[in-house]
mmCIF file of C-alpha atoms and ligand atoms in Angstrom:
data_model
loop_
_atom_site.group_PDB
_atom_site.id
_atom_site.type_symbol
_atom_site.label_atom_id
_atom_site.label_comp_id
_atom_site.label_asym_id
_atom_site.label_seq_id
_atom_site.Cartn_x
_atom_site.Cartn_y
_atom_site.Cartn_z
ATOM 1 C CA MET A 411 46.089 -2.899 -35.346
ATOM 2 C CA ALA A 412 44.662 -4.521 -32.193
ATOM 3 C CA GLU A 413 41.512 -6.531 -32.872
ATOM 4 C CA ARG A 414 38.345 -5.079 -31.390
ATOM 5 C CA ALA A 415 36.586 -7.230 -28.783
ATOM 6 C CA PRO A 416 33.317 -8.780 -30.004
ATOM 7 C CA ILE A 417 30.149 -6.823 -29.223
ATOM 8 C CA GLN A 418 29.381 -7.446 -25.562
ATOM 9 C CA HIS A 419 26.136 -5.536 -24.962
ATOM 10 C CA LEU A 420 23.706 -3.459 -26.998
ATOM 11 C CA VAL A 421 23.004 -0.459 -24.781
ATOM 12 C CA SER A 422 23.493 2.172 -27.507
ATOM 13 C CA LEU A 423 24.321 1.953 -31.202
ATOM 14 C CA GLN A 424 26.964 4.589 -30.401
ATOM 15 C CA ASP A 425 28.922 1.814 -28.651
ATOM 16 C CA LEU A 426 29.201 -0.022 -31.995
ATOM 17 C CA SER A 427 31.535 0.743 -34.864
ATOM 18 C CA ASP A 428 30.129 1.588 -38.302
ATOM 19 C CA ARG A 429 31.300 -1.858 -39.468
ATOM 20 C CA GLU A 430 29.420 -3.580 -36.632
ATOM 21 C CA ILE A 431 26.226 -1.695 -37.502
ATOM 22 C CA GLU A 432 26.672 -2.598 -41.193
ATOM 23 C CA ASP A 433 27.201 -6.249 -40.208
ATOM 24 C CA LEU A 434 24.005 -6.231 -38.137
ATOM 25 C CA LEU A 435 22.077 -4.733 -41.067
ATOM 26 C CA ASP A 436 23.470 -7.291 -43.518
ATOM 27 C CA LEU A 437 22.642 -10.118 -41.118
ATOM 28 C CA SER A 438 19.114 -8.743 -40.546
ATOM 29 C CA LEU A 439 18.463 -8.762 -44.295
ATOM 30 C CA ARG A 440 19.929 -12.271 -44.684
ATOM 31 C CA ILE A 441 17.852 -13.581 -41.770
ATOM 32 C CA LYS A 442 14.707 -12.098 -43.309
ATOM 33 C CA LYS A 443 15.401 -14.099 -46.512
ATOM 34 C CA ARG A 444 16.627 -17.327 -44.881
ATOM 35 C CA ALA A 445 15.257 -17.427 -41.349
ATOM 36 C CA GLY A 446 15.861 -21.180 -40.903
ATOM 37 C CA ALA A 447 19.616 -20.898 -41.432
ATOM 38 C CA PHE A 448 20.223 -19.292 -38.042
ATOM 39 C CA ARG A 449 19.677 -21.219 -34.819
ATOM 40 C CA LEU A 450 19.978 -20.528 -31.101
ATOM 41 C CA GLU A 451 18.932 -23.940 -29.799
ATOM 42 C CA GLY A 452 19.106 -24.289 -26.027
ATOM 43 C CA LYS A 453 19.639 -20.546 -25.487
ATOM 44 C CA SER A 454 17.350 -18.388 -23.410
ATOM 45 C CA VAL A 455 16.887 -14.658 -22.993
ATOM 46 C CA GLY A 456 15.311 -12.960 -19.986
ATOM 47 C CA LEU A 457 13.010 -10.108 -21.013
ATOM 48 C CA LEU A 458 12.465 -7.496 -18.314
ATOM 49 C CA PHE A 459 9.820 -4.912 -19.082
ATOM 50 C CA PHE A 460 9.500 -2.241 -16.424
ATOM 51 C CA ARG A 461 7.208 -0.412 -18.907
ATOM 52 C CA GLY A 462 4.623 -1.728 -21.347
ATOM 53 C CA SER A 463 5.300 -2.905 -24.889
ATOM 54 C CA LEU A 464 3.442 -4.461 -27.792
ATOM 55 C CA ARG A 465 6.048 -4.758 -30.578
ATOM 56 C CA THR A 466 9.288 -5.187 -28.665
ATOM 57 C CA ARG A 467 7.984 -7.857 -26.324
ATOM 58 C CA THR A 468 6.171 -9.911 -28.954
ATOM 59 C CA SER A 469 8.915 -9.672 -31.572
ATOM 60 C CA PHE A 470 11.555 -10.713 -29.022
ATOM 61 C CA GLU A 471 9.568 -13.717 -27.820
ATOM 62 C CA ALA A 472 8.737 -14.728 -31.399
ATOM 63 C CA ALA A 473 12.385 -14.243 -32.453
ATOM 64 C CA MET A 474 13.700 -16.537 -29.735
ATOM 65 C CA HIS A 475 11.021 -19.166 -30.448
ATOM 66 C CA GLN A 476 11.712 -19.106 -34.208
ATOM 67 C CA LEU A 477 15.464 -19.423 -33.582
ATOM 68 C CA GLY A 478 14.867 -22.553 -31.480
ATOM 69 C CA GLY A 479 15.583 -20.796 -28.189
ATOM 70 C CA HIS A 480 13.378 -19.450 -25.442
ATOM 71 C CA GLY A 481 12.370 -15.984 -24.283
ATOM 72 C CA ILE A 482 11.397 -15.753 -20.621
ATOM 73 C CA ASN A 483 9.209 -12.727 -20.106
ATOM 74 C CA LEU A 484 9.434 -11.235 -16.641
ATOM 75 C CA ASN A 485 6.563 -8.789 -16.322
ATOM 76 C CA ALA A 486 8.936 -6.669 -14.358
ATOM 77 C CA SER A 487 6.528 -3.796 -13.726
ATOM 78 C CA SER A 488 4.087 -6.119 -11.911
ATOM 79 C CA ASP A 489 5.984 -9.345 -10.984
ATOM 80 C CA PHE A 490 9.054 -7.616 -9.613
ATOM 81 C CA TRP A 491 9.786 -5.502 -6.619
ATOM 82 C CA GLU A 492 11.676 -2.249 -6.995
ATOM 83 C CA LEU A 493 15.380 -2.532 -7.636
ATOM 84 C CA GLU A 494 18.052 -0.212 -6.305
ATOM 85 C CA SER A 495 20.592 0.914 -8.904
ATOM 86 C CA SER A 496 22.816 3.367 -6.976
ATOM 87 C CA GLU A 497 26.217 1.934 -6.187
ATOM 88 C CA GLY A 498 26.975 1.728 -2.455
ATOM 89 C CA ALA A 499 23.383 2.581 -1.481
ATOM 90 C CA ARG A 500 22.237 1.841 2.065
ATOM 91 C CA MET A 501 19.112 -0.086 1.145
ATOM 92 C CA ASP A 502 16.731 0.866 3.916
ATOM 93 C CA GLY A 503 14.136 2.315 1.491
ATOM 94 C CA LYS A 504 11.475 0.785 -0.744
ATOM 95 C CA ALA A 505 13.715 -1.385 -2.947
ATOM 96 C CA PRO A 506 14.551 -4.764 -1.348
ATOM 97 C CA GLU A 507 17.017 -5.888 -4.051
ATOM 98 C CA HIS A 508 19.908 -4.300 -5.935
ATOM 99 C CA VAL A 509 20.254 -4.454 -9.730
ATOM 100 C CA LYS A 510 23.698 -5.958 -9.082
ATOM 101 C CA ASP A 511 22.222 -9.002 -7.316
ATOM 102 C CA ALA A 512 19.348 -9.409 -9.777
ATOM 103 C CA ALA A 513 21.790 -9.183 -12.704
ATOM 104 C CA LEU A 514 24.254 -11.676 -11.209
ATOM 105 C CA VAL A 515 21.491 -14.166 -10.329
ATOM 106 C CA LEU A 516 19.705 -13.920 -13.693
ATOM 107 C CA SER A 517 23.075 -14.298 -15.456
ATOM 108 C CA ARG A 518 23.231 -17.807 -13.988
ATOM 109 C CA TYR A 519 19.910 -18.742 -15.650
ATOM 110 C CA VAL A 520 19.859 -17.119 -19.084
ATOM 111 C CA ASN A 521 22.235 -16.317 -21.948
ATOM 112 C CA ALA A 522 21.220 -12.646 -22.334
ATOM 113 C CA LEU A 523 19.078 -10.055 -20.593
ATOM 114 C CA ALA A 524 16.929 -7.588 -22.507
ATOM 115 C CA ILE A 525 15.652 -4.656 -20.464
ATOM 116 C CA ARG A 526 13.196 -1.788 -20.862
ATOM 117 C CA PRO A 527 13.822 0.253 -17.701
ATOM 118 C CA ALA A 528 11.268 2.466 -15.997
ATOM 119 C CA LEU A 529 11.759 6.235 -16.102
ATOM 120 C CA ALA A 530 11.866 8.192 -12.859
ATOM 121 C CA GLY A 531 10.163 10.983 -14.852
ATOM 122 C CA GLN A 532 11.190 13.839 -12.561
ATOM 123 C CA SER A 533 14.260 15.340 -14.199
ATOM 124 C CA TRP A 534 15.575 14.941 -17.750
ATOM 125 C CA ALA A 535 19.115 15.647 -16.516
ATOM 126 C CA THR A 536 18.798 12.546 -14.302
ATOM 127 C CA ASP A 537 16.886 10.227 -16.638
ATOM 128 C CA ARG A 538 19.103 11.018 -19.635
ATOM 129 C CA ARG A 539 22.022 9.387 -17.810
ATOM 130 C CA ASP A 540 20.401 5.959 -18.331
ATOM 131 C CA THR A 541 21.922 4.746 -15.071
ATOM 132 C CA VAL A 542 19.609 1.735 -14.739
ATOM 133 C CA ILE A 543 20.394 0.075 -18.085
ATOM 134 C CA LYS A 544 24.074 0.908 -17.570
ATOM 135 C CA SER A 545 23.955 -0.693 -14.122
ATOM 136 C CA TRP A 546 22.517 -3.909 -15.621
ATOM 137 C CA ALA A 547 25.272 -3.903 -18.242
ATOM 138 C CA ALA A 548 27.957 -3.291 -15.618
ATOM 139 C CA HIS A 549 26.881 -6.177 -13.391
ATOM 140 C CA ALA A 550 25.447 -8.845 -15.699
ATOM 141 C CA ARG A 551 27.741 -11.641 -16.792
ATOM 142 C CA VAL A 552 25.738 -12.071 -20.013
ATOM 143 C CA PRO A 553 24.965 -9.603 -22.828
ATOM 144 C CA VAL A 554 22.496 -6.847 -21.938
ATOM 145 C CA ILE A 555 20.190 -5.428 -24.620
ATOM 146 C CA ASN A 556 18.491 -2.050 -24.274
ATOM 147 C CA MET A 557 14.815 -2.377 -25.213
ATOM 148 C CA GLU A 558 14.332 1.425 -24.887
ATOM 149 C CA SER A 559 15.737 3.626 -22.197
ATOM 150 C CA ALA A 560 15.155 7.356 -21.685
ATOM 151 C CA LEU A 561 17.940 8.300 -24.082
ATOM 152 C CA GLY A 562 17.844 5.678 -26.790
ATOM 153 C CA HIS A 563 16.039 2.853 -28.569
ATOM 154 C CA PRO A 564 18.826 1.082 -30.486
ATOM 155 C CA LEU A 565 16.634 -1.846 -31.583
ATOM 156 C CA GLN A 566 14.125 0.517 -33.176
ATOM 157 C CA ALA A 567 16.909 2.402 -34.960
ATOM 158 C CA LEU A 568 18.333 -0.840 -36.308
ATOM 159 C CA ALA A 569 14.938 -1.851 -37.709
ATOM 160 C CA ASP A 570 14.535 1.679 -39.097
ATOM 161 C CA LEU A 571 17.872 1.509 -40.930
ATOM 162 C CA MET A 572 17.023 -1.965 -42.220
ATOM 163 C CA THR A 573 13.654 -0.749 -43.525
ATOM 164 C CA MET A 574 15.192 2.281 -45.247
ATOM 165 C CA ARG A 575 17.943 0.145 -46.768
ATOM 166 C CA GLU A 576 15.388 -2.366 -48.093
ATOM 167 C CA ARG A 577 13.424 0.422 -49.723
ATOM 168 C CA LEU A 578 16.128 2.915 -50.765
ATOM 169 C CA GLY A 579 19.277 0.793 -51.115
ATOM 170 C CA GLU A 580 22.439 2.751 -50.269
ATOM 171 C CA LEU A 581 21.541 5.323 -47.606
ATOM 172 C CA ALA A 582 24.449 7.759 -48.001
ATOM 173 C CA GLY A 583 23.142 10.988 -49.525
ATOM 174 C CA LYS A 584 19.456 10.068 -49.050
ATOM 175 C CA GLU A 585 17.330 12.669 -47.276
ATOM 176 C CA LEU A 586 15.492 11.923 -44.028
ATOM 177 C CA ALA A 587 12.940 14.297 -42.504
ATOM 178 C CA ILE A 588 12.140 13.586 -38.863
ATOM 179 C CA THR A 589 8.986 15.522 -38.129
ATOM 180 C CA TRP A 590 7.541 16.063 -34.671
ATOM 181 C CA THR A 591 3.885 15.154 -34.326
ATOM 182 C CA ASN A 592 1.476 16.090 -31.602
ATOM 183 C CA SER A 593 0.220 13.418 -29.198
ATOM 184 C CA PRO A 594 -1.446 13.530 -25.803
ATOM 185 C CA THR A 595 0.954 10.789 -24.688
ATOM 186 C CA ALA A 596 4.284 11.984 -26.042
ATOM 187 C CA ALA A 597 7.278 9.790 -25.291
ATOM 188 C CA THR A 598 10.874 10.654 -24.498
ATOM 189 C CA PRO A 599 13.012 11.466 -27.567
ATOM 190 C CA ALA A 600 14.662 8.001 -27.330
ATOM 191 C CA VAL A 601 13.477 6.858 -30.777
ATOM 192 C CA THR A 602 14.405 10.179 -32.392
ATOM 193 C CA ASN A 603 17.836 10.285 -30.731
ATOM 194 C CA SER A 604 18.813 6.801 -31.898
ATOM 195 C CA LEU A 605 17.434 7.305 -35.401
ATOM 196 C CA LEU A 606 19.085 10.708 -35.805
ATOM 197 C CA LEU A 607 22.547 9.463 -34.850
ATOM 198 C CA ALA A 608 22.247 6.179 -36.765
ATOM 199 C CA ALA A 609 21.002 7.838 -39.962
ATOM 200 C CA LEU A 610 23.838 10.375 -39.903
ATOM 201 C CA ARG A 611 26.329 7.547 -39.407
ATOM 202 C CA MET A 612 24.961 6.002 -42.602
ATOM 203 C CA GLY A 613 25.679 9.313 -44.355
ATOM 204 C CA MET A 614 22.045 10.399 -44.658
ATOM 205 C CA LYS A 615 21.127 14.077 -44.830
ATOM 206 C CA VAL A 616 18.854 14.678 -41.839
ATOM 207 C CA ARG A 617 16.377 17.486 -41.239
ATOM 208 C CA VAL A 618 14.428 17.688 -37.984
ATOM 209 C CA ALA A 619 11.174 19.644 -37.680
ATOM 210 C CA HIS A 620 9.599 20.559 -34.377
ATOM 211 C CA PRO A 621 7.737 23.455 -32.752
ATOM 212 C CA SER A 622 9.636 25.807 -30.492
ATOM 213 C CA GLY A 623 10.243 24.377 -27.023
ATOM 214 C CA PHE A 624 10.677 20.822 -28.336
ATOM 215 C CA ASP A 625 14.417 20.989 -29.018
ATOM 216 C CA LEU A 626 16.300 17.728 -28.752
ATOM 217 C CA ASP A 627 18.812 17.027 -26.008
ATOM 218 C CA ASP A 628 21.876 19.326 -26.260
ATOM 219 C CA GLN A 629 24.417 16.537 -25.957
ATOM 220 C CA VAL A 630 22.651 14.400 -28.561
ATOM 221 C CA LEU A 631 22.631 17.388 -30.924
ATOM 222 C CA SER A 632 26.351 17.995 -30.335
ATOM 223 C CA GLU A 633 27.064 14.350 -31.095
ATOM 224 C CA ALA A 634 24.847 14.557 -34.185
ATOM 225 C CA GLY A 635 26.738 17.652 -35.395
ATOM 226 C CA ARG A 636 30.059 15.904 -34.866
ATOM 227 C CA ILE A 637 28.898 12.865 -36.873
ATOM 228 C CA ALA A 638 27.465 15.031 -39.670
ATOM 229 C CA GLU A 639 30.825 16.773 -39.998
ATOM 230 C CA ALA A 640 32.807 13.525 -39.919
ATOM 231 C CA LYS A 641 30.537 11.944 -42.545
ATOM 232 C CA LYS A 642 30.456 15.116 -44.658
ATOM 233 C CA THR A 643 26.678 15.142 -44.607
ATOM 234 C CA SER A 644 24.162 17.704 -43.408
ATOM 235 C CA LEU A 645 21.988 18.210 -40.340
ATOM 236 C CA ALA A 646 19.355 20.905 -39.792
ATOM 237 C CA THR A 647 17.054 21.129 -36.776
ATOM 238 C CA GLY A 648 14.182 23.299 -35.570
ATOM 239 C CA LEU A 649 12.633 23.492 -39.057
ATOM 240 C CA THR A 650 9.005 23.676 -40.052
ATOM 241 C CA ALA A 651 7.527 20.380 -41.228
ATOM 242 C CA ALA A 652 7.218 21.738 -44.780
ATOM 243 C CA ASP A 653 10.890 22.759 -44.916
ATOM 244 C CA ALA A 654 12.064 19.441 -43.466
ATOM 245 C CA VAL A 655 9.941 17.304 -45.797
ATOM 246 C CA SER A 656 10.712 19.285 -48.951
ATOM 247 C CA GLY A 657 12.763 16.938 -51.168
ATOM 248 C CA ALA A 658 12.991 14.187 -48.524
ATOM 249 C CA HIS A 659 13.033 10.484 -49.430
ATOM 250 C CA VAL A 660 11.739 9.464 -45.993
ATOM 251 C CA VAL A 661 9.303 11.221 -43.674
ATOM 252 C CA TYR A 662 9.633 9.831 -40.158
ATOM 253 C CA ALA A 663 6.844 10.922 -37.824
ATOM 254 C CA ARG A 664 7.475 10.941 -34.108
ATOM 255 C CA SER A 665 6.109 12.710 -31.075
ATOM 256 C CA TRP A 666 8.417 13.527 -28.212
ATOM 257 C CA MET A 667 7.900 15.470 -25.012
ATOM 258 C CA SER A 668 9.340 18.898 -24.380
ATOM 259 C CA LEU A 669 12.475 18.426 -22.328
ATOM 260 C CA GLU A 670 11.843 21.878 -20.849
ATOM 261 C CA ASP A 671 8.665 20.557 -19.176
ATOM 262 C CA TYR A 672 10.020 17.110 -18.282
ATOM 263 C CA GLY A 673 8.501 16.046 -14.953
ATOM 264 C CA ASN A 674 5.751 18.670 -15.136
ATOM 265 C CA PRO A 675 2.687 17.116 -16.857
ATOM 266 C CA THR A 676 0.582 20.280 -16.513
ATOM 267 C CA LEU A 677 3.089 22.533 -18.258
ATOM 268 C CA ALA A 678 3.774 19.788 -20.813
ATOM 269 C CA ALA A 679 0.075 19.440 -21.695
ATOM 270 C CA SER A 680 -0.289 23.208 -21.957
ATOM 271 C CA ARG A 681 2.697 23.503 -24.313
ATOM 272 C CA ARG A 682 1.445 20.603 -26.441
ATOM 273 C CA SER A 683 -1.995 22.162 -26.744
ATOM 274 C CA ARG A 684 -0.382 25.253 -28.307
ATOM 275 C CA ALA A 685 1.480 23.189 -30.927
ATOM 276 C CA THR A 686 -1.288 22.828 -33.484
ATOM 277 C CA GLY A 687 -1.069 21.692 -37.102
ATOM 278 C CA TRP A 688 1.609 19.023 -36.582
ATOM 279 C CA THR A 689 -0.219 16.175 -38.314
ATOM 280 C CA ILE A 690 1.352 14.382 -41.301
ATOM 281 C CA ASP A 691 -1.117 14.448 -44.197
ATOM 282 C CA GLU A 692 -1.048 13.943 -47.976
ATOM 283 C CA ASN A 693 -0.312 17.608 -48.650
ATOM 284 C CA LEU A 694 2.816 17.423 -46.543
ATOM 285 C CA MET A 695 3.897 14.061 -48.022
ATOM 286 C CA LYS A 696 3.629 15.523 -51.539
ATOM 287 C CA LYS A 697 6.484 17.917 -50.708
ATOM 288 C CA GLY A 698 8.832 14.924 -50.433
ATOM 289 C CA LYS A 699 10.713 13.169 -53.243
ATOM 290 C CA ASN A 700 8.204 10.338 -53.686
ATOM 291 C CA ALA A 701 8.648 10.081 -49.934
ATOM 292 C CA VAL A 702 7.832 7.041 -47.822
ATOM 293 C CA LEU A 703 6.287 7.352 -44.374
ATOM 294 C CA MET A 704 7.792 5.721 -41.312
ATOM 295 C CA HIS A 705 6.646 5.634 -37.687
ATOM 296 C CA ALA A 706 7.929 3.465 -34.826
ATOM 297 C CA MET A 707 4.360 2.965 -33.516
ATOM 298 C CA PRO A 708 2.120 3.074 -31.562
ATOM 299 C CA VAL A 709 0.677 5.808 -33.782
ATOM 300 C CA ARG A 710 -2.328 8.009 -32.997
ATOM 301 C CA ARG A 711 -4.339 7.979 -36.217
ATOM 302 C CA ASN A 712 -5.574 11.338 -37.462
ATOM 303 C CA VAL A 713 -3.656 13.075 -34.691
ATOM 304 C CA GLU A 714 -0.064 12.213 -35.647
ATOM 305 C CA VAL A 715 -0.686 10.902 -39.172
ATOM 306 C CA THR A 716 -3.879 10.852 -41.237
ATOM 307 C CA ASP A 717 -5.526 7.544 -42.180
ATOM 308 C CA ASP A 718 -4.948 8.068 -45.918
ATOM 309 C CA VAL A 719 -1.190 8.418 -45.424
ATOM 310 C CA LEU A 720 -0.904 5.555 -42.930
ATOM 311 C CA ASP A 721 -2.975 3.218 -45.106
ATOM 312 C CA GLY A 722 -1.567 4.480 -48.400
ATOM 313 C CA PRO A 723 0.979 2.850 -50.713
ATOM 314 C CA ARG A 724 3.926 4.863 -49.409
ATOM 315 C CA SER A 725 3.482 3.856 -45.787
ATOM 316 C CA LEU A 726 6.198 1.506 -44.517
ATOM 317 C CA VAL A 727 4.955 1.275 -40.943
ATOM 318 C CA TYR A 728 4.076 -2.439 -41.011
ATOM 319 C CA ASP A 729 7.297 -3.435 -42.821
ATOM 320 C CA GLN A 730 9.134 -1.369 -40.242
ATOM 321 C CA ALA A 731 7.344 -3.148 -37.371
ATOM 322 C CA GLU A 732 8.004 -6.551 -39.015
ATOM 323 C CA ASN A 733 11.676 -5.704 -39.337
ATOM 324 C CA ARG A 734 11.923 -5.466 -35.557
ATOM 325 C CA LEU A 735 11.640 -9.271 -35.627
ATOM 326 C CA HIS A 736 14.409 -9.836 -38.178
ATOM 327 C CA SER A 737 16.827 -7.231 -36.861
ATOM 328 C CA GLN A 738 16.414 -8.444 -33.265
ATOM 329 C CA LYS A 739 17.215 -11.957 -34.459
ATOM 330 C CA ALA A 740 20.416 -10.509 -35.931
ATOM 331 C CA VAL A 741 21.250 -8.908 -32.571
ATOM 332 C CA LEU A 742 20.547 -12.146 -30.710
ATOM 333 C CA VAL A 743 22.550 -14.296 -33.129
ATOM 334 C CA THR A 744 25.465 -11.825 -32.967
ATOM 335 C CA LEU A 745 25.492 -11.599 -29.178
ATOM 336 C CA LEU A 746 24.794 -15.259 -28.375
ATOM 337 C CA ARG A 747 26.655 -17.316 -30.924
HETATM 338 N N1 CP B 2155 8.199 0.802 -31.204
HETATM 339 C C1 CP B 2155 8.167 0.147 -30.025
HETATM 340 O O1 CP B 2155 9.185 -0.001 -29.321
HETATM 341 O O2 CP B 2155 6.945 -0.401 -29.727
HETATM 342 P P1 CP B 2155 6.524 -1.005 -28.324
HETATM 343 O O3 CP B 2155 6.580 0.116 -27.316
HETATM 344 O O4 CP B 2155 5.119 -1.525 -28.524
HETATM 345 O O5 CP B 2155 7.482 -2.104 -27.950
#
C-alpha cells in the first residue's frame, strides 16, 4: 500500500485519517504529562486573527513559548488591510492585497500560519465554503492551521476529544449529548460540526438537541450519517434536551445561530427569543449517566448553563480549556518537526 503523505495542513479534522487523529490525541496526552520532552526551538508561527479570541490566541502563544519557539500575533482585524481571496480577481476594490501574496510572503518568515478568518456573514451557502482558509492553505508554502472558520473548529474538537478520553477512557460506545443553548450572541455551528463528526469517528453515540429552526448544516448531517453507519454507531438529531441527555456520559452545551436566518440579525433575534427553556441546569444533568458538562467557552452563565452546574464537580470546562494548550502543542509538533 502506498504510504500516506505526512499531514500538511490542519484545515479540517475530516482531512485526517482516524490513525492521524488517534496519534494527535496520544501525543496531546503525552505532552500534557511530559511537556519538556518536546521542543520547537527556532521555529515561529504567525497567528492571524481576523476575529477576536481569548483561549485560542493565548494558548497558541503560550504553546509556542513553552516549546522554545515563538508565536507572532498579527492582530489581523486591526493591523491588516482587507485581503482578496477570489482567484483571478481584478483588484480595483477595497482589498489592496491578495491572500496569495500575503501567504507567499509570510511563508518566507515563519514555519506555520494559524488563521481565524472573518465571516462575510451574509449567506450561509457562501460562508460554509470556507474559501478564505482554503485559499491560505492553497497558497502558503508552510502548514496552515484553522483556528475556527465558519464550518469548523478542528482545534476545539481535538481538545474536546482529549478531554473526553482523559475522563472516560475509550470513547467507542460512550454517549454524547450535544444540547443547543440560547445566547444573544450565538456563533456559527463550527464547534458543533467539528465535535459531531470527530465524536462519531471515535465511535461515540451522539444525540443532538435543538429547537426547531436550528437544524445543522445539511451536508454536515449527511457526512455525520455516513460516519455513524461506517462506525456502526448511532446519531439522532432534533431531539429535546431531556431526550438527548437521558443516559448520556457527556453533556456538551453549545449555542449556534439558525442557518435559516443567517445574515438577518433581526429575524435571528426574533427566533432566538422564542426558544425559551434551553438552559443546562442540575435537573437536566441528573438525566445523564453521571454525566460531565463540557462547553467550548465563552459561556453565558445562567443563560446557557447555570452557575451550580458550571462550578460543580462534574464540570470539565476548565480542563477542556487547558487541553487546548496541550493538544495545540501536539498539532504544532506534528506539523513542524
Ligand atoms: N473556544 C474558543 O475557540 O475560544 P476563543 O474564541 O476565546 O478562542
